[in-house]
């Protein structure tokens, strides 16, 4: 939203501050100002001069020598402009002055262009006459300026006066970033109200009084709204005896300061009111409206409609149309039609100001491929009360500018307008909510500035209709904060658990997972939650598998992002594949993110979002390397009891002989394994890859951070080596479980240091060797103590079919 200071001062006359001060204070009070631009930047020593005499240059056919009266003296200027004549009043930059740019309209230099007296082909020239481009503007904003040549003022401009002021360039254009809930600030009046409240100055609203004739608008036009859900209010007024001519200079300058090109009085008035009130309007040639009847209805599927820009637009039943008795004449809230446009021959004009459903306008604009200034405002959801005020303001300007004769009355078709929002006045809540101690009287002063009315008897606040964002007591508290001053609010700690410095238990566990992975050489990745249904085929997941029951996205970006993932493997394997094909030799990646498991399809309730700790790697390392990382993670979480790695799982995406489910206290926590060769081929990974996936919600039940300090051992340890011949179908985990059970409290540690299969071992067996460490806390162990423990261990191993190796 752009707003010029001079236009704002029309409604806040006492506003007097620097541009920087205005920008800073408006931003601090909640109306964020992105920046500003001085329209007279680099324009110095420029006055209105009158050309008294023109002579040919003695030494150049295309140059002329002008004697220019600048008020207090007459100076000589040499120019090549083809459009000047004696008696013209022109902008003249004097010796030592400065202009904004060149006559060709090229980008303006930052510091402008200095002008100095000199000679042109031997003739003295003591200044320069300016084109509109040299003054930092262009013909879009000053349509009366010549295409090539010097700008010519009207005859009533005083010679010697400030030319920059005469052009209305002593102004500053501010750019505001307006949030979508503050639809009132998409208008000059809205910004002016904010400025008045910010600087504690009176706001002067326009005084609207329409001078109309004794006729009735109902005799000229009728209005029928068929789809009231999309158009809750439609106001129409009629103006006859239209006179199309340029709008007055003050209106042109205000429109130009907002970046709107002046066209003619009728178009300029509608644009002016749209900027001033934030209410888009449209004008129809009433003679082109069949039956002099307006019908507001939905379009018809398959229709086409030609808009004012000459383009054919595809219409459907979700697009609201403005129609007459026979045809469509405009797309509601977006753009009028070519068949009812205003021409220079127009005699009678129908003015429209309406309120449309914001969501429908936004969707319709996207559907038909137009986003106009009007639709940009309508889609925010306008105040229904604003439509009548704006159309009356337009008719007032019509009369004041002599543009036509206003027919009496308004055709106003509307649904019941919602009553104004009334909220209880709760000073205690506002102070508690903000962490302030503002007295009641100060709050009421703020409410008065923003036009929120206080009913002392009922102790309630009534919000104005233009403030559609004030709906709750939290909104009222925000108004108090921004006008009392955010900088005055003291710093306080928020109440609640966060002030104790704790992190949620889940985040602590995720932090440990991340830390273990990182110091194990893994880099963290982030994969997409939306995936393609083809993922299940890539992972060889059977048709009947529960993982295929994924949630489909109702409006996906494409088929490749059409479902919510039920497995985290595709993301990590895709990342490994990318690295492998970019010739990275050793890659370790991990991710902590959710999978989405629906409880039923179609969805009846939110899915089960489970956080998965996923690890993937290739290059240096193997299955046991990955297992070591997993074991370290569980150790950090205080899960000291023995974990079981069950190799009987049959996950189709893992190698059938190199995979295991991770089980702890009879609960499956995840799985680990080598990726199936067929899956590796699908992902174009040309080497062995290993993955592990741990279900963190399942892990949380067993996590404990209770730690008991144990001092350094005072007594020596006794070690024994144990070499065994073991049937191949017995897992190392089973052996270790038996050793720990039989070793008792004296067994401190056991380490597997050798596994061998070869010619010296009989078929169907393997050699396994352990180092066992025994220690007592209260004494030095004797040989009998260790021998007794070893005997129990050997008896247990023999019961499993294990033999000591000779």
PDB file of N, CA and C in Angstrom, residues 178-253:
ATOM      1  N   UNK A 178       1.019  -4.050   4.698  1.00  0.00           N
ATOM      2  CA  UNK A 178      -0.236  -4.197   5.428  1.00  0.00           C
ATOM      3  C   UNK A 178      -0.600  -5.669   5.512  1.00  0.00           C
ATOM      4  N   UNK A 179      -0.852  -6.158   6.714  1.00  0.00           N
ATOM      5  CA  UNK A 179      -1.253  -7.560   6.881  1.00  0.00           C
ATOM      6  C   UNK A 179      -2.695  -7.740   6.406  1.00  0.00           C
ATOM      7  N   UNK A 180      -3.024  -8.954   5.989  1.00  0.00           N
ATOM      8  CA  UNK A 180      -4.323  -9.196   5.347  1.00  0.00           C
ATOM      9  C   UNK A 180      -5.504  -8.976   6.282  1.00  0.00           C
ATOM     10  N   UNK A 181      -5.305  -9.031   7.596  1.00  0.00           N
ATOM     11  CA  UNK A 181      -6.434  -8.824   8.506  1.00  0.00           C
ATOM     12  C   UNK A 181      -6.763  -7.342   8.686  1.00  0.00           C
ATOM     13  N   UNK A 182      -5.854  -6.446   8.294  1.00  0.00           N
ATOM     14  CA  UNK A 182      -6.095  -5.012   8.432  1.00  0.00           C
ATOM     15  C   UNK A 182      -6.556  -4.431   7.105  1.00  0.00           C
ATOM     16  N   UNK A 183      -7.733  -4.876   6.660  1.00  0.00           N
ATOM     17  CA  UNK A 183      -8.238  -4.426   5.371  1.00  0.00           C
ATOM     18  C   UNK A 183      -8.507  -2.933   5.371  1.00  0.00           C
ATOM     19  N   UNK A 184      -8.755  -2.331   6.552  1.00  0.00           N
ATOM     20  CA  UNK A 184      -9.001  -0.883   6.611  1.00  0.00           C
ATOM     21  C   UNK A 184      -7.766  -0.084   6.211  1.00  0.00           C
ATOM     22  N   UNK A 185      -6.589  -0.670   6.377  1.00  0.00           N
ATOM     23  CA  UNK A 185      -5.352   0.045   6.053  1.00  0.00           C
ATOM     24  C   UNK A 185      -4.966  -0.075   4.588  1.00  0.00           C
ATOM     25  N   UNK A 186      -5.802  -0.732   3.784  1.00  0.00           N
ATOM     26  CA  UNK A 186      -5.597  -0.710   2.347  1.00  0.00           C
ATOM     27  C   UNK A 186      -6.289   0.526   1.757  1.00  0.00           C
ATOM     28  N   UNK A 187      -6.272   1.612   2.482  1.00  0.00           N
ATOM     29  CA  UNK A 187      -6.894   2.863   2.054  1.00  0.00           C
ATOM     30  C   UNK A 187      -6.135   4.019   2.666  1.00  0.00           C
ATOM     31  N   UNK A 188      -6.235   5.196   2.020  1.00  0.00           N
ATOM     32  CA  UNK A 188      -5.610   6.398   2.567  1.00  0.00           C
ATOM     33  C   UNK A 188      -6.256   6.765   3.894  1.00  0.00           C
ATOM     34  N   UNK A 189      -7.568   6.642   3.986  1.00  0.00           N
ATOM     35  CA  UNK A 189      -8.247   6.966   5.246  1.00  0.00           C
ATOM     36  C   UNK A 189      -7.789   6.043   6.371  1.00  0.00           C
ATOM     37  N   UNK A 190      -7.581   4.763   6.072  1.00  0.00           N
ATOM     38  CA  UNK A 190      -7.125   3.827   7.095  1.00  0.00           C
ATOM     39  C   UNK A 190      -5.744   4.174   7.604  1.00  0.00           C
ATOM     40  N   UNK A 191      -4.825   4.485   6.679  1.00  0.00           N
ATOM     41  CA  UNK A 191      -3.473   4.880   7.089  1.00  0.00           C
ATOM     42  C   UNK A 191      -3.524   6.191   7.864  1.00  0.00           C
ATOM     43  N   UNK A 192      -4.394   7.126   7.417  1.00  0.00           N
ATOM     44  CA  UNK A 192      -4.511   8.409   8.116  1.00  0.00           C
ATOM     45  C   UNK A 192      -5.032   8.215   9.542  1.00  0.00           C
ATOM     46  N   UNK A 193      -5.990   7.315   9.729  1.00  0.00           N
ATOM     47  CA  UNK A 193      -6.475   7.031  11.086  1.00  0.00           C
ATOM     48  C   UNK A 193      -5.341   6.515  11.966  1.00  0.00           C
ATOM     49  N   UNK A 194      -4.531   5.611  11.396  1.00  0.00           N
ATOM     50  CA  UNK A 194      -3.403   5.077  12.148  1.00  0.00           C
ATOM     51  C   UNK A 194      -2.394   6.174  12.486  1.00  0.00           C
ATOM     52  N   UNK A 195      -2.157   7.071  11.538  1.00  0.00           N
ATOM     53  CA  UNK A 195      -1.223   8.170  11.779  1.00  0.00           C
ATOM     54  C   UNK A 195      -1.742   9.096  12.872  1.00  0.00           C
ATOM     55  N   UNK A 196      -3.047   9.402  12.831  1.00  0.00           N
ATOM     56  CA  UNK A 196      -3.635  10.269  13.847  1.00  0.00           C
ATOM     57  C   UNK A 196      -3.505   9.652  15.228  1.00  0.00           C
ATOM     58  N   UNK A 197      -3.768   8.358  15.332  1.00  0.00           N
ATOM     59  CA  UNK A 197      -3.660   7.682  16.626  1.00  0.00           C
ATOM     60  C   UNK A 197      -2.204   7.588  17.076  1.00  0.00           C
ATOM     61  N   UNK A 198      -1.310   7.345  16.147  1.00  0.00           N
ATOM     62  CA  UNK A 198       0.119   7.209  16.490  1.00  0.00           C
ATOM     63  C   UNK A 198       0.696   8.515  17.016  1.00  0.00           C
ATOM     64  N   UNK A 199       0.342   9.626  16.365  1.00  0.00           N
ATOM     65  CA  UNK A 199       0.903  10.932  16.755  1.00  0.00           C
ATOM     66  C   UNK A 199      -0.024  11.711  17.680  1.00  0.00           C
ATOM     67  N   UNK A 200      -1.113  11.045  18.133  1.00  0.00           N
ATOM     68  CA  UNK A 200      -2.071  11.656  19.065  1.00  0.00           C
ATOM     69  C   UNK A 200      -2.599  12.980  18.512  1.00  0.00           C
ATOM     70  N   UNK A 201      -3.088  12.936  17.265  1.00  0.00           N
ATOM     71  CA  UNK A 201      -3.622  14.117  16.592  1.00  0.00           C
ATOM     72  C   UNK A 201      -5.057  13.856  16.155  1.00  0.00           C
ATOM     73  N   UNK A 202      -5.847  14.899  15.960  1.00  0.00           N
ATOM     74  CA  UNK A 202      -7.235  14.689  15.515  1.00  0.00           C
ATOM     75  C   UNK A 202      -7.292  14.197  14.074  1.00  0.00           C
ATOM     76  N   UNK A 203      -8.255  13.317  13.813  1.00  0.00           N
ATOM     77  CA  UNK A 203      -8.487  12.784  12.469  1.00  0.00           C
ATOM     78  C   UNK A 203      -9.692  13.510  11.871  1.00  0.00           C
ATOM     79  N   UNK A 204      -9.512  14.028  10.660  1.00  0.00           N
ATOM     80  CA  UNK A 204     -10.569  14.788   9.992  1.00  0.00           C
ATOM     81  C   UNK A 204     -11.076  13.978   8.813  1.00  0.00           C
ATOM     82  N   UNK A 205     -12.226  13.325   8.993  1.00  0.00           N
ATOM     83  CA  UNK A 205     -12.790  12.508   7.922  1.00  0.00           C
ATOM     84  C   UNK A 205     -13.403  13.398   6.853  1.00  0.00           C
ATOM     85  N   UNK A 206     -13.464  12.926   5.599  1.00  0.00           N
ATOM     86  CA  UNK A 206     -14.107  13.735   4.551  1.00  0.00           C
ATOM     87  C   UNK A 206     -15.573  13.994   4.883  1.00  0.00           C
ATOM     88  N   UNK A 207     -16.020  15.201   4.622  1.00  0.00           N
ATOM     89  CA  UNK A 207     -17.430  15.550   4.822  1.00  0.00           C
ATOM     90  C   UNK A 207     -18.169  15.246   3.528  1.00  0.00           C
ATOM     91  N   UNK A 208     -19.022  14.224   3.558  1.00  0.00           N
ATOM     92  CA  UNK A 208     -19.684  13.753   2.340  1.00  0.00           C
ATOM     93  C   UNK A 208     -21.140  14.203   2.340  1.00  0.00           C
ATOM     94  N   UNK A 209     -21.468  15.001   1.347  1.00  0.00           N
ATOM     95  CA  UNK A 209     -22.842  15.453   1.147  1.00  0.00           C
ATOM     96  C   UNK A 209     -23.103  15.478  -0.343  1.00  0.00           C
ATOM     97  N   UNK A 210     -24.043  14.681  -0.784  1.00  0.00           N
ATOM     98  CA  UNK A 210     -24.301  14.535  -2.220  1.00  0.00           C
ATOM     99  C   UNK A 210     -25.369  15.538  -2.662  1.00  0.00           C
ATOM    100  N   UNK A 211     -25.036  16.330  -3.657  1.00  0.00           N
ATOM    101  CA  UNK A 211     -25.992  17.247  -4.272  1.00  0.00           C
ATOM    102  C   UNK A 211     -26.663  16.506  -5.414  1.00  0.00           C
ATOM    103  N   UNK A 212     -27.897  16.065  -5.207  1.00  0.00           N
ATOM    104  CA  UNK A 212     -28.576  15.216  -6.185  1.00  0.00           C
ATOM    105  C   UNK A 212     -29.874  15.874  -6.635  1.00  0.00           C
ATOM    106  N   UNK A 213     -30.375  15.414  -7.786  1.00  0.00           N
ATOM    107  CA  UNK A 213     -31.630  15.979  -8.292  1.00  0.00           C
ATOM    108  C   UNK A 213     -32.828  15.295  -7.653  1.00  0.00           C
ATOM    109  N   UNK A 214     -34.005  15.645  -8.089  1.00  0.00           N
ATOM    110  CA  UNK A 214     -35.241  15.141  -7.459  1.00  0.00           C
ATOM    111  C   UNK A 214     -35.708  13.818  -8.047  1.00  0.00           C
ATOM    112  N   UNK A 215     -34.984  13.290  -9.026  1.00  0.00           N
ATOM    113  CA  UNK A 215     -35.365  12.003  -9.610  1.00  0.00           C
ATOM    114  C   UNK A 215     -34.980  10.860  -8.672  1.00  0.00           C
ATOM    115  N   UNK A 216     -35.394   9.658  -9.046  1.00  0.00           N
ATOM    116  CA  UNK A 216     -35.088   8.483  -8.244  1.00  0.00           C
ATOM    117  C   UNK A 216     -34.275   7.475  -9.051  1.00  0.00           C
ATOM    118  N   UNK A 217     -33.226   6.959  -8.424  1.00  0.00           N
ATOM    119  CA  UNK A 217     -32.380   5.977  -9.106  1.00  0.00           C
ATOM    120  C   UNK A 217     -33.162   4.724  -9.477  1.00  0.00           C
ATOM    121  N   UNK A 218     -34.192   4.396  -8.656  1.00  0.00           N
ATOM    122  CA  UNK A 218     -34.987   3.190  -8.938  1.00  0.00           C
ATOM    123  C   UNK A 218     -35.713   3.272 -10.281  1.00  0.00           C
ATOM    124  N   UNK A 219     -35.937   4.515 -10.765  1.00  0.00           N
ATOM    125  CA  UNK A 219     -36.606   4.668 -12.057  1.00  0.00           C
ATOM    126  C   UNK A 219     -35.646   4.421 -13.216  1.00  0.00           C
ATOM    127  N   UNK A 220     -34.352   4.409 -12.933  1.00  0.00           N
ATOM    128  CA  UNK A 220     -33.350   4.210 -13.974  1.00  0.00           C
ATOM    129  C   UNK A 220     -32.822   2.774 -14.008  1.00  0.00           C
ATOM    130  N   UNK A 221     -32.722   2.134 -12.847  1.00  0.00           N
ATOM    131  CA  UNK A 221     -32.104   0.814 -12.797  1.00  0.00           C
ATOM    132  C   UNK A 221     -32.694   0.006 -11.650  1.00  0.00           C
ATOM    133  N   UNK A 222     -32.737  -1.310 -11.854  1.00  0.00           N
ATOM    134  CA  UNK A 222     -33.150  -2.228 -10.786  1.00  0.00           C
ATOM    135  C   UNK A 222     -32.033  -3.239 -10.565  1.00  0.00           C
ATOM    136  N   UNK A 223     -31.958  -3.780  -9.355  1.00  0.00           N
ATOM    137  CA  UNK A 223     -30.882  -4.707  -8.985  1.00  0.00           C
ATOM    138  C   UNK A 223     -31.488  -5.951  -8.347  1.00  0.00           C
ATOM    139  N   UNK A 224     -31.027  -7.120  -8.806  1.00  0.00           N
ATOM    140  CA  UNK A 224     -31.432  -8.401  -8.216  1.00  0.00           C
ATOM    141  C   UNK A 224     -30.172  -9.203  -7.899  1.00  0.00           C
ATOM    142  N   UNK A 225     -30.017  -9.594  -6.656  1.00  0.00           N
ATOM    143  CA  UNK A 225     -28.877 -10.414  -6.240  1.00  0.00           C
ATOM    144  C   UNK A 225     -29.388 -11.833  -5.999  1.00  0.00           C
ATOM    145  N   UNK A 226     -28.977 -12.763  -6.871  1.00  0.00           N
ATOM    146  CA  UNK A 226     -29.446 -14.147  -6.754  1.00  0.00           C
ATOM    147  C   UNK A 226     -28.594 -14.976  -5.796  1.00  0.00           C
ATOM    148  N   UNK A 227     -27.317 -14.647  -5.699  1.00  0.00           N
ATOM    149  CA  UNK A 227     -26.410 -15.409  -4.835  1.00  0.00           C
ATOM    150  C   UNK A 227     -25.941 -14.510  -3.699  1.00  0.00           C
ATOM    151  N   UNK A 228     -26.790 -14.373  -2.692  1.00  0.00           N
ATOM    152  CA  UNK A 228     -26.493 -13.451  -1.591  1.00  0.00           C
ATOM    153  C   UNK A 228     -25.332 -13.929  -0.726  1.00  0.00           C
ATOM    154  N   UNK A 229     -25.012 -15.235  -0.798  1.00  0.00           N
ATOM    155  CA  UNK A 229     -23.869 -15.713  -0.024  1.00  0.00           C
ATOM    156  C   UNK A 229     -22.548 -15.182  -0.582  1.00  0.00           C
ATOM    157  N   UNK A 230     -22.552 -14.840  -1.875  1.00  0.00           N
ATOM    158  CA  UNK A 230     -21.345 -14.302  -2.506  1.00  0.00           C
ATOM    159  C   UNK A 230     -21.386 -12.783  -2.657  1.00  0.00           C
ATOM    160  N   UNK A 231     -22.545 -12.184  -2.478  1.00  0.00           N
ATOM    161  CA  UNK A 231     -22.687 -10.725  -2.592  1.00  0.00           C
ATOM    162  C   UNK A 231     -23.694 -10.248  -1.554  1.00  0.00           C
ATOM    163  N   UNK A 232     -23.241  -9.985  -0.330  1.00  0.00           N
ATOM    164  CA  UNK A 232     -24.185  -9.571   0.718  1.00  0.00           C
ATOM    165  C   UNK A 232     -24.689  -8.139   0.565  1.00  0.00           C
ATOM    166  N   UNK A 233     -24.023  -7.311  -0.249  1.00  0.00           N
ATOM    167  CA  UNK A 233     -24.505  -5.940  -0.446  1.00  0.00           C
ATOM    168  C   UNK A 233     -24.101  -5.435  -1.825  1.00  0.00           C
ATOM    169  N   UNK A 234     -25.087  -4.769  -2.501  1.00  0.00           N
ATOM    170  CA  UNK A 234     -24.824  -4.184  -3.815  1.00  0.00           C
ATOM    171  C   UNK A 234     -25.509  -2.828  -3.867  1.00  0.00           C
ATOM    172  N   UNK A 235     -24.684  -1.771  -4.000  1.00  0.00           N
ATOM    173  CA  UNK A 235     -25.205  -0.406  -4.077  1.00  0.00           C
ATOM    174  C   UNK A 235     -25.030   0.111  -5.498  1.00  0.00           C
ATOM    175  N   UNK A 236     -26.050   0.800  -6.009  1.00  0.00           N
ATOM    176  CA  UNK A 236     -25.991   1.367  -7.353  1.00  0.00           C
ATOM    177  C   UNK A 236     -26.521   2.798  -7.329  1.00  0.00           C
ATOM    178  N   UNK A 237     -25.800   3.696  -8.004  1.00  0.00           N
ATOM    179  CA  UNK A 237     -26.248   5.070  -8.185  1.00  0.00           C
ATOM    180  C   UNK A 237     -26.104   5.440  -9.651  1.00  0.00           C
ATOM    181  N   UNK A 238     -26.906   6.422 -10.082  1.00  0.00           N
ATOM    182  CA  UNK A 238     -26.937   6.811 -11.484  1.00  0.00           C
ATOM    183  C   UNK A 238     -26.539   8.276 -11.617  1.00  0.00           C
ATOM    184  N   UNK A 239     -25.708   8.549 -12.631  1.00  0.00           N
ATOM    185  CA  UNK A 239     -25.301   9.916 -12.957  1.00  0.00           C
ATOM    186  C   UNK A 239     -25.567  10.137 -14.444  1.00  0.00           C
ATOM    187  N   UNK A 240     -26.281  11.225 -14.765  1.00  0.00           N
ATOM    188  CA  UNK A 240     -26.590  11.492 -16.166  1.00  0.00           C
ATOM    189  C   UNK A 240     -25.893  12.771 -16.639  1.00  0.00           C
ATOM    190  N   UNK A 241     -26.017  13.032 -17.921  1.00  0.00           N
ATOM    191  CA  UNK A 241     -25.393  14.213 -18.537  1.00  0.00           C
ATOM    192  C   UNK A 241     -23.884  14.245 -18.261  1.00  0.00           C
ATOM    193  N   UNK A 242     -23.243  13.119 -18.514  1.00  0.00           N
ATOM    194  CA  UNK A 242     -21.812  12.979 -18.237  1.00  0.00           C
ATOM    195  C   UNK A 242     -20.978  13.854 -19.176  1.00  0.00           C
ATOM    196  N   UNK A 243     -19.950  14.479 -18.612  1.00  0.00           N
ATOM    197  CA  UNK A 243     -18.991  15.267 -19.386  1.00  0.00           C
ATOM    198  C   UNK A 243     -17.599  14.681 -19.140  1.00  0.00           C
ATOM    199  N   UNK A 244     -17.038  14.044 -20.146  1.00  0.00           N
ATOM    200  CA  UNK A 244     -15.708  13.440 -20.027  1.00  0.00           C
ATOM    201  C   UNK A 244     -14.652  14.498 -20.337  1.00  0.00           C
ATOM    202  N   UNK A 245     -13.766  14.723 -19.403  1.00  0.00           N
ATOM    203  CA  UNK A 245     -12.675  15.676 -19.570  1.00  0.00           C
ATOM    204  C   UNK A 245     -11.591  15.349 -18.563  1.00  0.00           C
ATOM    205  N   UNK A 246     -10.424  15.990 -18.659  1.00  0.00           N
ATOM    206  CA  UNK A 246      -9.374  15.703 -17.665  1.00  0.00           C
ATOM    207  C   UNK A 246      -9.820  16.083 -16.264  1.00  0.00           C
ATOM    208  N   UNK A 247      -9.398  15.283 -15.290  1.00  0.00           N
ATOM    209  CA  UNK A 247      -9.707  15.609 -13.896  1.00  0.00           C
ATOM    210  C   UNK A 247      -8.834  16.769 -13.443  1.00  0.00           C
ATOM    211  N   UNK A 248      -9.218  17.456 -12.368  1.00  0.00           N
ATOM    212  CA  UNK A 248      -8.423  18.599 -11.914  1.00  0.00           C
ATOM    213  C   UNK A 248      -7.025  18.183 -11.479  1.00  0.00           C
ATOM    214  N   UNK A 249      -6.159  19.172 -11.467  1.00  0.00           N
ATOM    215  CA  UNK A 249      -4.744  18.904 -11.198  1.00  0.00           C
ATOM    216  C   UNK A 249      -4.528  18.286  -9.832  1.00  0.00           C
ATOM    217  N   UNK A 250      -5.266  18.737  -8.803  1.00  0.00           N
ATOM    218  CA  UNK A 250      -5.057  18.200  -7.451  1.00  0.00           C
ATOM    219  C   UNK A 250      -5.364  16.715  -7.390  1.00  0.00           C
ATOM    220  N   UNK A 251      -6.406  16.295  -8.137  1.00  0.00           N
ATOM    221  CA  UNK A 251      -6.734  14.872  -8.139  1.00  0.00           C
ATOM    222  C   UNK A 251      -5.694  14.070  -8.901  1.00  0.00           C
ATOM    223  N   UNK A 252      -5.250  14.625 -10.030  1.00  0.00           N
ATOM    224  CA  UNK A 252      -4.210  13.935 -10.797  1.00  0.00           C
ATOM    225  C   UNK A 252      -2.949  13.751  -9.962  1.00  0.00           C
ATOM    226  N   UNK A 253      -2.579  14.779  -9.196  1.00  0.00           N
ATOM    227  CA  UNK A 253      -1.349  14.702  -8.408  1.00  0.00           C
ATOM    228  C   UNK A 253      -1.483  13.676  -7.290  1.00  0.00           C
TER     229      UNK A 253
END
